[in-house]
């Protein structure tokens, strides 16, 4: 670490492994699946207490209303937890945003609820990598950064609904991202330290198909089969898959007894365009498929959903931010590489605001969204040092000089 200045060495000296790990274990013991509102409330309180150690104001923000199509084709409101926001030095000329999420994919009833050490450095546990370890090391990095004489301001946003698309926090993300110099998001890095580069966009849809019921034996010709139409729509959408655009028909709900022509079906599907141009191609493709199936089957289809995560291309500003982070990592003895990924996150939303974002600043790990999820414990303090050093160099004008 000879490339580090004396000031930087002093800044990093305060970061210790044990407190970061202890917080991670404590937070991972709280089930905070996106739908577990009690668990999210407990997690938000725990986070608010921990982040109150930083200067500035901590507040919990109510989620925006979100509606979802149910199995009967009706819209109903879905509850979400509150989002944590910390604002430090809001009057500063240069400010950044750091983001993470408190929710996990493991529901209250999921059997994966506790942590197990696989070896001396590998922790298997729910949300350890994605991303309670990331939240803990983010806090450690900020605390170290504040030990210096910082001038730069920042906002911290920890939302409660990232795993289901951040629909109740999207407006808050956009509001806080405006005018920021840069953004750091604490999704997990890969076990080898690789960070995510470009990401596609993502949209989740529900096509409610309303047909006409009839007796399957006496007069089936008078019916309009909603399940058949939903299946036709799924096949037409899948036929639109091309380089840079994936479409995944995921589930058909509805139907009727075997002796009845079904008059209701709901097709749920996801699409991921790699670029804004392909997002427009996807929009036109979906509209055309819906119109064609409606006409061929003589029934009605109502489409819910949109591309809620815009594609995240790489801009010169993003390249400059990665160069800064990569240099800091190398100076810390943590060389890294950058690669495109098919996943999406809040970094997509931030990038859409014109802010350069590096969205895999969290703990290293893998097998996320499964009971095999693991975190590399030694990455906690290593990535906390990276956070503190990157913030320090941003504060010293590395991007705005």
CSV table of C-alpha atoms in Angstrom, one decimal:
chain,number,residue,atom,x,y,z
A,1,UNK,CA,0.0,0.0,0.0
A,2,UNK,CA,2.9,2.3,-0.7
A,3,UNK,CA,0.8,4.4,-3.1
A,4,UNK,CA,-1.2,5.6,-0.1
A,5,UNK,CA,-0.5,9.0,1.5
A,6,UNK,CA,0.1,9.4,5.2
A,7,UNK,CA,-3.3,11.1,5.5
A,8,UNK,CA,-4.9,8.1,3.8
A,9,UNK,CA,-3.1,5.6,6.0
A,10,UNK,CA,-4.3,7.4,9.0
A,11,UNK,CA,-7.9,7.4,7.7
A,12,UNK,CA,-7.9,3.7,7.1
A,13,UNK,CA,-6.3,2.7,10.4
A,14,UNK,CA,-9.6,3.1,12.3
A,15,UNK,CA,-11.3,0.3,10.2
A,16,UNK,CA,-11.5,-3.0,12.1
A,17,UNK,CA,-12.9,-6.3,10.9
A,18,UNK,CA,-14.7,-7.5,14.1
A,19,UNK,CA,-17.4,-4.7,14.4
A,20,UNK,CA,-18.3,-5.0,10.8
A,21,UNK,CA,-18.7,-8.7,11.0
A,22,UNK,CA,-20.7,-8.5,14.3
A,23,UNK,CA,-23.2,-6.1,12.7
A,24,UNK,CA,-23.5,-8.3,9.7
A,25,UNK,CA,-24.3,-11.3,11.8
A,26,UNK,CA,-26.8,-9.3,13.9
A,27,UNK,CA,-28.6,-7.9,10.9
A,28,UNK,CA,-28.6,-11.3,9.0
A,29,UNK,CA,-30.5,-12.8,12.0
A,30,UNK,CA,-33.4,-10.5,11.2
A,31,UNK,CA,-35.7,-11.8,8.5
A,32,UNK,CA,-36.4,-8.8,6.3
A,33,UNK,CA,-37.9,-10.4,3.2
A,34,UNK,CA,-39.6,-7.8,1.1
A,35,UNK,CA,-43.0,-8.9,2.2
A,36,UNK,CA,-42.2,-9.2,5.9
A,37,UNK,CA,-43.2,-5.8,7.1
A,38,UNK,CA,-42.6,-6.5,10.7
A,39,UNK,CA,-39.0,-7.7,9.9
A,40,UNK,CA,-38.4,-4.7,7.7
A,41,UNK,CA,-39.6,-2.4,10.5
A,42,UNK,CA,-37.2,-4.1,12.9
A,43,UNK,CA,-34.4,-3.9,10.4
A,44,UNK,CA,-35.1,-0.2,9.7
A,45,UNK,CA,-34.9,0.6,13.4
A,46,UNK,CA,-31.6,-1.2,13.7
A,47,UNK,CA,-30.2,0.6,10.7
A,48,UNK,CA,-31.4,4.0,11.9
A,49,UNK,CA,-29.7,3.5,15.3
A,50,UNK,CA,-26.4,2.4,13.6
A,51,UNK,CA,-26.3,5.1,11.0
A,52,UNK,CA,-27.1,7.8,13.6
A,53,UNK,CA,-23.4,7.5,14.5
A,54,UNK,CA,-22.8,9.6,11.4
A,55,UNK,CA,-23.4,13.4,11.3
A,56,UNK,CA,-26.5,14.5,9.7
A,57,UNK,CA,-30.2,13.7,9.8
A,58,UNK,CA,-31.6,10.1,9.7
A,59,UNK,CA,-35.2,9.8,8.7
A,60,UNK,CA,-37.5,6.9,7.7
A,61,UNK,CA,-39.6,7.7,4.6
A,62,UNK,CA,-42.9,6.1,3.9
A,63,UNK,CA,-43.1,4.0,0.7
A,64,UNK,CA,-45.0,5.2,-2.4
A,65,UNK,CA,-48.2,3.3,-3.2
A,66,UNK,CA,-47.7,0.2,-5.4
A,67,UNK,CA,-50.4,-1.9,-7.1
A,68,UNK,CA,-50.1,-5.5,-8.3
A,69,UNK,CA,-52.3,-7.7,-10.3
A,70,UNK,CA,-53.7,-10.6,-8.3
A,71,UNK,CA,-54.8,-14.1,-9.4
A,72,UNK,CA,-58.2,-12.8,-10.3
A,73,UNK,CA,-56.8,-10.1,-12.6
A,74,UNK,CA,-57.6,-7.3,-10.2
A,75,UNK,CA,-55.3,-4.6,-9.0
A,76,UNK,CA,-54.6,-4.4,-5.3
A,77,UNK,CA,-52.1,-2.3,-3.2
A,78,UNK,CA,-49.0,-4.0,-1.9
A,79,UNK,CA,-47.5,-3.0,1.4
A,80,UNK,CA,-43.8,-2.1,1.7
A,81,UNK,CA,-41.5,-1.1,4.5
A,82,UNK,CA,-40.2,2.4,5.1
A,83,UNK,CA,-37.0,3.6,3.5
A,84,UNK,CA,-34.0,5.0,5.4
A,85,UNK,CA,-32.4,8.3,4.3
A,86,UNK,CA,-29.4,9.9,5.9
A,87,UNK,CA,-28.4,13.4,4.7
A,88,UNK,CA,-24.9,14.8,5.6
A,89,UNK,CA,-23.7,18.3,4.7
A,90,UNK,CA,-26.6,19.0,2.3
A,91,UNK,CA,-25.2,22.5,1.7
A,92,UNK,CA,-21.9,21.2,0.3
A,93,UNK,CA,-21.0,22.1,-3.3
A,94,UNK,CA,-20.2,18.5,-4.2
A,95,UNK,CA,-22.2,15.6,-3.0
A,96,UNK,CA,-22.5,11.9,-3.7
A,97,UNK,CA,-25.1,9.2,-3.0
A,98,UNK,CA,-24.5,5.8,-1.4
A,99,UNK,CA,-27.4,3.2,-1.7
A,100,UNK,CA,-28.3,-0.2,-0.5
A,101,UNK,CA,-31.3,-2.2,0.4
A,102,UNK,CA,-32.5,-3.8,3.7
A,103,UNK,CA,-34.8,-6.4,2.1
A,104,UNK,CA,-33.9,-9.9,1.1
A,105,UNK,CA,-35.6,-12.5,-1.1
A,106,UNK,CA,-36.2,-14.9,1.9
A,107,UNK,CA,-39.8,-14.7,3.1
A,108,UNK,CA,-40.8,-15.0,6.8
A,109,UNK,CA,-41.6,-18.7,6.3
A,110,UNK,CA,-38.5,-19.6,4.3
A,111,UNK,CA,-36.4,-22.3,5.9
A,112,UNK,CA,-33.1,-20.4,5.3
A,113,UNK,CA,-33.0,-18.2,8.4
A,114,UNK,CA,-29.5,-18.7,10.1
A,115,UNK,CA,-25.8,-18.3,9.4
A,116,UNK,CA,-23.3,-21.2,9.3
A,117,UNK,CA,-19.5,-20.9,8.9
A,118,UNK,CA,-18.4,-23.1,5.9
A,119,UNK,CA,-14.8,-22.4,6.7
A,120,UNK,CA,-12.8,-19.8,8.5
A,121,UNK,CA,-13.6,-17.1,5.9
A,122,UNK,CA,-16.8,-18.2,4.2
A,123,UNK,CA,-20.1,-17.4,5.9
A,124,UNK,CA,-23.3,-19.0,4.6
A,125,UNK,CA,-26.3,-17.0,5.6
A,126,UNK,CA,-29.5,-15.2,4.4
A,127,UNK,CA,-28.7,-11.8,3.0
A,128,UNK,CA,-25.0,-11.9,4.2
A,129,UNK,CA,-23.7,-11.0,0.7
A,130,UNK,CA,-26.9,-9.5,-0.6
A,131,UNK,CA,-26.6,-7.2,1.2
A,132,UNK,CA,-26.3,-6.9,4.9
A,133,UNK,CA,-22.6,-7.3,4.8
A,134,UNK,CA,-22.6,-4.5,2.3
A,135,UNK,CA,-24.6,-2.2,4.5
A,136,UNK,CA,-22.3,-2.9,7.5
A,137,UNK,CA,-19.1,-2.2,5.5
A,138,UNK,CA,-20.7,0.9,4.0
A,139,UNK,CA,-21.2,2.3,7.5
A,140,UNK,CA,-17.6,1.4,8.5
A,141,UNK,CA,-16.3,3.2,5.4
A,142,UNK,CA,-18.3,6.3,6.1
A,143,UNK,CA,-17.3,6.4,9.8
A,144,UNK,CA,-13.6,6.2,8.7
A,145,UNK,CA,-14.2,9.0,6.1
A,146,UNK,CA,-15.7,11.2,8.8
A,147,UNK,CA,-12.5,10.9,10.9
A,148,UNK,CA,-10.7,13.2,8.5
A,149,UNK,CA,-11.8,16.7,7.6
A,150,UNK,CA,-14.4,16.1,4.9
A,151,UNK,CA,-16.0,18.8,2.9
A,152,UNK,CA,-18.1,16.7,0.5
A,153,UNK,CA,-21.6,15.9,1.4
A,154,UNK,CA,-23.6,12.8,0.8
A,155,UNK,CA,-27.0,11.1,1.0
A,156,UNK,CA,-27.4,7.5,2.1
A,157,UNK,CA,-30.5,5.7,0.9
A,158,UNK,CA,-31.4,2.2,2.1
A,159,UNK,CA,-34.7,1.1,0.6
A,160,UNK,CA,-37.0,-1.8,1.6
A,161,UNK,CA,-38.1,-3.0,-1.9
A,162,UNK,CA,-35.0,-3.4,-4.1
A,163,UNK,CA,-35.5,-7.2,-4.5
A,164,UNK,CA,-39.0,-6.6,-6.1
A,165,UNK,CA,-38.0,-3.7,-8.4
A,166,UNK,CA,-37.9,-0.7,-6.1
A,167,UNK,CA,-41.3,0.4,-7.3
A,168,UNK,CA,-42.1,2.1,-3.9
A,169,UNK,CA,-38.8,3.9,-3.8
A,170,UNK,CA,-38.1,4.7,-7.4
A,171,UNK,CA,-39.2,8.4,-7.1
A,172,UNK,CA,-37.1,8.7,-3.9
A,173,UNK,CA,-34.0,7.3,-5.7
A,174,UNK,CA,-34.5,9.8,-8.5
A,175,UNK,CA,-35.0,12.7,-6.1
A,176,UNK,CA,-31.8,11.9,-4.1
A,177,UNK,CA,-29.7,11.1,-7.2
A,178,UNK,CA,-30.3,14.5,-8.8
A,179,UNK,CA,-27.1,16.7,-9.1
A,180,UNK,CA,-24.8,14.1,-7.4
A,181,UNK,CA,-21.2,13.9,-8.4
A,182,UNK,CA,-21.2,10.1,-8.3
A,183,UNK,CA,-23.0,7.1,-6.8
A,184,UNK,CA,-21.8,4.0,-4.9
A,185,UNK,CA,-24.2,1.1,-4.5
A,186,UNK,CA,-23.5,-1.9,-2.3
A,187,UNK,CA,-24.6,-4.9,-4.3
A,188,UNK,CA,-22.2,-7.8,-3.7
A,189,UNK,CA,-19.1,-8.1,-5.9
A,190,UNK,CA,-18.2,-11.5,-7.3
A,191,UNK,CA,-15.9,-13.8,-5.2
A,192,UNK,CA,-12.9,-12.8,-7.3
A,193,UNK,CA,-13.5,-9.1,-6.7
A,194,UNK,CA,-15.1,-8.4,-10.2
A,195,UNK,CA,-17.5,-5.5,-10.4
A,196,UNK,CA,-20.5,-5.1,-12.6
A,197,UNK,CA,-20.1,-2.9,-15.7
A,198,UNK,CA,-23.1,-2.4,-18.1
A,199,UNK,CA,-26.5,-3.7,-17.1
A,200,UNK,CA,-29.6,-4.3,-19.2
A,201,UNK,CA,-32.9,-2.7,-18.3
A,202,UNK,CA,-35.8,-4.8,-16.8
A,203,UNK,CA,-39.6,-4.6,-16.9
A,204,UNK,CA,-42.1,-6.9,-15.3
A,205,UNK,CA,-45.6,-7.2,-16.8
A,206,UNK,CA,-49.0,-8.9,-16.2
A,207,UNK,CA,-51.2,-9.3,-19.2
A,208,UNK,CA,-54.8,-9.9,-18.0
A,209,UNK,CA,-56.7,-11.9,-20.7
A,210,UNK,CA,-60.5,-11.7,-20.5
A,211,UNK,CA,-62.3,-14.1,-22.7
A,212,UNK,CA,-65.8,-15.6,-22.6
A,213,UNK,CA,-66.9,-18.8,-20.8
A,214,UNK,CA,-68.9,-21.5,-22.3
A,215,UNK,CA,-69.6,-25.2,-21.8
A,216,UNK,CA,-66.7,-27.3,-23.1
A,217,UNK,CA,-69.0,-30.0,-24.5
A,218,UNK,CA,-72.2,-28.3,-25.6
A,219,UNK,CA,-71.1,-25.0,-27.1
A,220,UNK,CA,-67.3,-24.5,-26.9
A,221,UNK,CA,-67.4,-22.5,-30.1
A,222,UNK,CA,-69.3,-19.8,-28.3
A,223,UNK,CA,-66.5,-19.4,-25.8
A,224,UNK,CA,-63.2,-17.4,-26.0
A,225,UNK,CA,-60.5,-19.3,-24.4
A,226,UNK,CA,-58.3,-17.0,-22.2
A,227,UNK,CA,-55.7,-19.7,-21.4
A,228,UNK,CA,-55.2,-20.5,-25.1
A,229,UNK,CA,-54.8,-16.8,-25.8
A,230,UNK,CA,-52.3,-16.3,-23.0
A,231,UNK,CA,-50.3,-19.2,-24.3
A,232,UNK,CA,-50.3,-17.7,-27.8
A,233,UNK,CA,-49.2,-14.4,-26.4
A,234,UNK,CA,-46.3,-16.2,-24.5
A,235,UNK,CA,-45.1,-17.9,-27.7
A,236,UNK,CA,-45.3,-14.6,-29.7
A,237,UNK,CA,-43.3,-12.8,-27.0
A,238,UNK,CA,-40.7,-15.5,-26.8
A,239,UNK,CA,-40.3,-15.4,-30.6
A,240,UNK,CA,-39.2,-11.8,-30.2
A,241,UNK,CA,-36.0,-12.7,-28.3
A,242,UNK,CA,-32.9,-11.5,-30.0
A,243,UNK,CA,-29.3,-10.4,-29.3
A,244,UNK,CA,-29.6,-7.8,-26.5
A,245,UNK,CA,-33.2,-8.5,-25.6
A,246,UNK,CA,-34.4,-11.4,-23.4
A,247,UNK,CA,-38.1,-12.1,-22.8
A,248,UNK,CA,-39.2,-14.6,-20.2
A,249,UNK,CA,-42.8,-15.7,-20.0
A,250,UNK,CA,-42.8,-16.8,-16.4
A,251,UNK,CA,-46.2,-17.8,-15.2
A,252,UNK,CA,-49.9,-18.2,-16.4
A,253,UNK,CA,-52.6,-17.9,-13.7
A,254,UNK,CA,-56.3,-18.4,-14.1
A,255,UNK,CA,-58.2,-21.1,-16.0
A,256,UNK,CA,-61.4,-22.9,-15.2
A,257,UNK,CA,-62.8,-26.5,-14.6
A,258,UNK,CA,-62.2,-29.0,-17.4
A,259,UNK,CA,-65.7,-28.7,-18.6
A,260,UNK,CA,-65.7,-24.9,-19.0
A,261,UNK,CA,-64.0,-22.7,-21.5
A,262,UNK,CA,-61.8,-20.5,-19.3
A,263,UNK,CA,-62.6,-16.8,-19.5
A,264,UNK,CA,-59.6,-15.5,-17.5
A,265,UNK,CA,-55.9,-15.9,-17.6
A,266,UNK,CA,-53.0,-13.7,-16.5
A,267,UNK,CA,-49.6,-14.0,-18.2
A,268,UNK,CA,-46.7,-12.7,-16.1
A,269,UNK,CA,-43.5,-12.0,-18.1
A,270,UNK,CA,-40.2,-10.1,-17.7
A,271,UNK,CA,-38.1,-8.5,-20.5
A,272,UNK,CA,-34.6,-7.2,-20.4
A,273,UNK,CA,-33.3,-4.8,-23.1
A,274,UNK,CA,-29.6,-4.0,-23.2
A,275,UNK,CA,-30.0,-0.5,-24.6
A,276,UNK,CA,-32.6,2.3,-24.7
A,277,UNK,CA,-33.1,1.5,-28.4
A,278,UNK,CA,-33.9,-2.1,-27.6
A,279,UNK,CA,-36.2,-1.0,-24.8
A,280,UNK,CA,-38.2,0.8,-27.6
A,281,UNK,CA,-38.1,-2.3,-29.8
A,282,UNK,CA,-39.4,-4.3,-26.8
A,283,UNK,CA,-42.3,-1.8,-26.2
A,284,UNK,CA,-43.4,-2.0,-29.9
A,285,UNK,CA,-43.1,-5.8,-29.9
A,286,UNK,CA,-45.2,-6.2,-26.8
A,287,UNK,CA,-47.9,-3.8,-28.1
A,288,UNK,CA,-48.0,-5.6,-31.5
A,289,UNK,CA,-48.3,-9.1,-29.8
A,290,UNK,CA,-51.1,-7.9,-27.6
A,291,UNK,CA,-53.0,-6.4,-30.5
A,292,UNK,CA,-52.5,-9.5,-32.7
A,293,UNK,CA,-53.6,-12.0,-30.0
A,294,UNK,CA,-56.6,-9.9,-29.0
A,295,UNK,CA,-57.8,-9.8,-32.7
A,296,UNK,CA,-57.1,-13.5,-33.5
A,297,UNK,CA,-58.8,-14.8,-30.3
A,298,UNK,CA,-61.5,-12.1,-30.3
A,299,UNK,CA,-61.1,-11.1,-26.7
A,300,UNK,CA,-59.6,-8.4,-24.5
A,301,UNK,CA,-56.1,-8.1,-23.1
A,302,UNK,CA,-55.2,-5.4,-20.5
A,303,UNK,CA,-51.4,-4.9,-20.0
A,304,UNK,CA,-50.0,-3.8,-16.7
A,305,UNK,CA,-46.3,-3.0,-16.2
A,306,UNK,CA,-43.4,-1.1,-17.8
A,307,UNK,CA,-39.6,-1.1,-17.9
A,308,UNK,CA,-39.0,0.1,-14.4
A,309,UNK,CA,-35.2,-0.4,-14.5
A,310,UNK,CA,-33.8,1.5,-17.5
A,311,UNK,CA,-30.8,0.0,-19.3
A,312,UNK,CA,-27.5,1.1,-17.7
A,313,UNK,CA,-24.9,1.8,-20.5
A,314,UNK,CA,-21.4,2.9,-19.8
A,315,UNK,CA,-20.6,6.6,-20.2
A,316,UNK,CA,-17.3,8.5,-20.1
A,317,UNK,CA,-18.3,9.6,-16.6
A,318,UNK,CA,-18.8,6.0,-15.5
A,319,UNK,CA,-15.4,5.0,-17.0
A,320,UNK,CA,-13.8,7.9,-15.0
A,321,UNK,CA,-15.5,6.7,-11.8
A,322,UNK,CA,-14.4,3.1,-12.3
A,323,UNK,CA,-10.9,4.3,-13.0
A,324,UNK,CA,-10.9,6.1,-9.7
A,325,UNK,CA,-12.2,3.1,-7.8
A,326,UNK,CA,-9.9,0.7,-9.7
A,327,UNK,CA,-6.8,2.8,-8.8
A,328,UNK,CA,-7.9,2.9,-5.1
A,329,UNK,CA,-8.4,-0.8,-5.1
A,330,UNK,CA,-5.0,-1.4,-6.6
A,331,UNK,CA,-3.4,0.9,-4.1
A,332,UNK,CA,-5.1,-1.2,-1.3
A,333,UNK,CA,-3.8,-4.4,-2.8
A,334,UNK,CA,-7.3,-5.3,-4.1
A,335,UNK,CA,-6.9,-5.4,-7.9
A,336,UNK,CA,-10.3,-5.8,-9.7
A,337,UNK,CA,-11.8,-6.2,-13.1
A,338,UNK,CA,-15.0,-5.0,-14.6
A,339,UNK,CA,-17.5,-7.1,-16.6
A,340,UNK,CA,-21.0,-6.7,-18.0
A,341,UNK,CA,-23.8,-8.5,-16.2
A,342,UNK,CA,-27.4,-9.6,-16.9
A,343,UNK,CA,-28.7,-8.5,-13.5
A,344,UNK,CA,-30.3,-5.2,-12.6
A,345,UNK,CA,-30.3,-3.1,-9.5
A,346,UNK,CA,-30.9,0.5,-8.2
A,347,UNK,CA,-27.7,1.4,-10.1
A,348,UNK,CA,-29.9,1.3,-13.2
A,349,UNK,CA,-32.3,3.9,-11.8
A,350,UNK,CA,-29.4,6.1,-10.7
A,351,UNK,CA,-27.6,5.9,-14.0
A,352,UNK,CA,-30.9,7.0,-15.7
A,353,UNK,CA,-30.5,10.3,-13.8
A,354,UNK,CA,-27.2,11.0,-15.5
A,355,UNK,CA,-25.1,10.1,-12.5
A,356,UNK,CA,-22.1,7.8,-12.8
A,357,UNK,CA,-22.5,4.8,-10.6
A,358,UNK,CA,-20.5,1.8,-9.5
A,359,UNK,CA,-23.0,-0.6,-8.1
A,360,UNK,CA,-21.0,-3.6,-6.7
A,361,UNK,CA,-19.2,-1.9,-3.8
A,362,UNK,CA,-20.5,-4.5,-1.3
A,363,UNK,CA,-19.1,-7.6,0.2
A,364,UNK,CA,-17.7,-10.4,-2.0
A,365,UNK,CA,-19.9,-13.5,-2.2
A,366,UNK,CA,-22.0,-15.7,-4.4
A,367,UNK,CA,-25.0,-18.0,-4.8
A,368,UNK,CA,-27.2,-15.1,-3.8
A,369,UNK,CA,-31.0,-15.6,-3.8
A,370,UNK,CA,-30.5,-19.2,-2.7
A,371,UNK,CA,-29.9,-21.2,0.5
A,372,UNK,CA,-26.3,-21.5,-0.7
A,373,UNK,CA,-25.7,-17.8,-0.4
A,374,UNK,CA,-22.3,-17.1,1.0
A,375,UNK,CA,-20.1,-14.1,1.9
A,376,UNK,CA,-16.3,-13.9,2.1
A,377,UNK,CA,-15.8,-12.4,5.6
A,378,UNK,CA,-12.4,-10.9,4.9
A,379,UNK,CA,-13.9,-8.7,2.2
A,380,UNK,CA,-15.8,-6.7,4.8
A,381,UNK,CA,-13.0,-4.6,6.2
A,382,UNK,CA,-11.2,-4.7,2.8
A,383,UNK,CA,-14.2,-3.2,1.0
A,384,UNK,CA,-14.8,-0.7,3.9
A,385,UNK,CA,-11.3,0.6,3.3
A,386,UNK,CA,-12.1,0.9,-0.4
A,387,UNK,CA,-15.2,2.9,0.4
A,388,UNK,CA,-13.3,5.3,2.8
A,389,UNK,CA,-10.5,5.8,0.3
A,390,UNK,CA,-12.8,6.4,-2.7
A,391,UNK,CA,-14.8,8.9,-0.7
A,392,UNK,CA,-11.6,10.6,0.5
A,393,UNK,CA,-10.3,10.9,-3.1
A,394,UNK,CA,-13.7,12.2,-4.4
A,395,UNK,CA,-13.6,14.8,-1.6
A,396,UNK,CA,-10.1,15.8,-2.7
A,397,UNK,CA,-11.4,16.5,-6.2
A,398,UNK,CA,-10.6,13.3,-8.1
A,399,UNK,CA,-13.6,13.7,-10.4
A,400,UNK,CA,-14.3,17.4,-10.3
A,401,UNK,CA,-10.9,18.9,-10.4
